[in-house]
Coordinates of C-alpha atoms in Angstrom, one line a residue:
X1379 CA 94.2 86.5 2.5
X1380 CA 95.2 87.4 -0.8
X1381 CA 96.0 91.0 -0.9
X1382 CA 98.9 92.9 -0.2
X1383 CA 99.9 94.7 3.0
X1384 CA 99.4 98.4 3.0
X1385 CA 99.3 101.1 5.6
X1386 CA 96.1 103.6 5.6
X1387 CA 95.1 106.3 7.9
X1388 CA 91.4 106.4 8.8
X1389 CA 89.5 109.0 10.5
X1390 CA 86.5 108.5 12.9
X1391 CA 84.8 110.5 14.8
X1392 CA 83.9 109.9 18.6
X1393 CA 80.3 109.0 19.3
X1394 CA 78.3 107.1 21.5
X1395 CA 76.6 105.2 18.4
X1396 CA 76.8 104.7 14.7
X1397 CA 80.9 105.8 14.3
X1398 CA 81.7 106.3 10.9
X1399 CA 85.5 105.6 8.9
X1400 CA 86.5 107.2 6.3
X1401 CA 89.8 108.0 4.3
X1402 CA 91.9 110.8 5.4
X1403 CA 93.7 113.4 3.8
X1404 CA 97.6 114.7 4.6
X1405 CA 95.7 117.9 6.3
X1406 CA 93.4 116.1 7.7
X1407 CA 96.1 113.8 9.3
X1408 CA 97.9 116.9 10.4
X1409 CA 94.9 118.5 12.1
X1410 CA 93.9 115.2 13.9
X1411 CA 97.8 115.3 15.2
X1412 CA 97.8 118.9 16.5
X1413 CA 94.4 118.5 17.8
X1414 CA 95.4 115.4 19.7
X1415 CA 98.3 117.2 20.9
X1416 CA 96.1 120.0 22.2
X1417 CA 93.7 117.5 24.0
X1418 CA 96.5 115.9 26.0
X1419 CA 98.2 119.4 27.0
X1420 CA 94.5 120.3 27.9
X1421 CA 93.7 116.5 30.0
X1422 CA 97.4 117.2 31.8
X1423 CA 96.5 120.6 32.7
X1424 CA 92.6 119.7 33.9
X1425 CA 93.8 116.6 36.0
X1426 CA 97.3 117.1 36.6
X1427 CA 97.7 120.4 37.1
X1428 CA 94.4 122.3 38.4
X1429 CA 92.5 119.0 39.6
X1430 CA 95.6 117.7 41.4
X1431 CA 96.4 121.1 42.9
X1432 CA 92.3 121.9 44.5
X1433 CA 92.2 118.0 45.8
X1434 CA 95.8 118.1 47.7
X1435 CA 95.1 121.7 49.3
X1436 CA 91.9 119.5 50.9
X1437 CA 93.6 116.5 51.2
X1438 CA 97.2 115.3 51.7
X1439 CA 99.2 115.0 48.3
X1440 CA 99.0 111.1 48.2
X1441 CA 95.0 111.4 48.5
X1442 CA 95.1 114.3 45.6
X1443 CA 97.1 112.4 43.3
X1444 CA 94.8 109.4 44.2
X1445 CA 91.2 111.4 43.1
X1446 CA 92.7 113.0 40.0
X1447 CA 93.9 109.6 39.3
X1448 CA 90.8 108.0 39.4
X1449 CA 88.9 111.3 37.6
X1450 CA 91.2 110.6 34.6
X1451 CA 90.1 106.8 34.7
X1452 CA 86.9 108.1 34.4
X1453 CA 87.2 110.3 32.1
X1454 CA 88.2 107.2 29.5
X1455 CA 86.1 105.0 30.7
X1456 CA 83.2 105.9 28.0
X1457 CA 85.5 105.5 25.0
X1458 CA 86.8 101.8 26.3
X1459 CA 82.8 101.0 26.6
X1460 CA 81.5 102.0 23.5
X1461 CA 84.8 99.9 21.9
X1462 CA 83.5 96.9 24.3
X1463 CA 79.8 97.2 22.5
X1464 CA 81.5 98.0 18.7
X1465 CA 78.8 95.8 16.6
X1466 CA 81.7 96.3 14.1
X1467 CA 83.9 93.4 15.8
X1468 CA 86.5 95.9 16.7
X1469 CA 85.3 95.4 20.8
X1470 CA 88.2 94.3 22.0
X1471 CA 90.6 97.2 20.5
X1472 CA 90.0 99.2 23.4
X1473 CA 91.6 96.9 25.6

């Protein structure tokens, strides 16, 4: 198209309307690495670990693993929809 190829990092923020880009920083790119690190320790430990542990002491362990299975679909469901109604074009990124 006439330009040259670079590679930038963009940060946006999660919300259920009006998302807004912006440029990032190297600390900004560093805190949005630790904090995604944090979230995933946190989402193993909610559906893996304490989730998976309540569901099989009430049900066998293929039925726990089952419901914590289908909490964590849940769980991401919202951020594929709100990519699926982008009005920025970007609706199919999710998938």
């Amino acid at each position: 198209m006439g330009k040259a190829a670079n590679i930038q990092f963009f940060i946006t923020n999660f919300a259920l309307k009006d998302q807004n880009i912006g440029g990032a920083s190297f600390a900004a790119v560093v805190i949005c690495i630790m904090g995604n690190i944090v979230n995933v320790w946190a989402e193993e430990g909610l559906f893996r670990g304490f989730l998976f542990q309540m569901a099989k002491t009430a049900f066998t362990e293929r039925q726990g693993n089952l419901i914590q299975s289908l909490l964590f679909g849940l769980w991401h469901i919202v951020t594929v929809i709100v990519c699926l109604l982008d009005s920025h074009g970007a609706g199919f990124s999710a998938l």
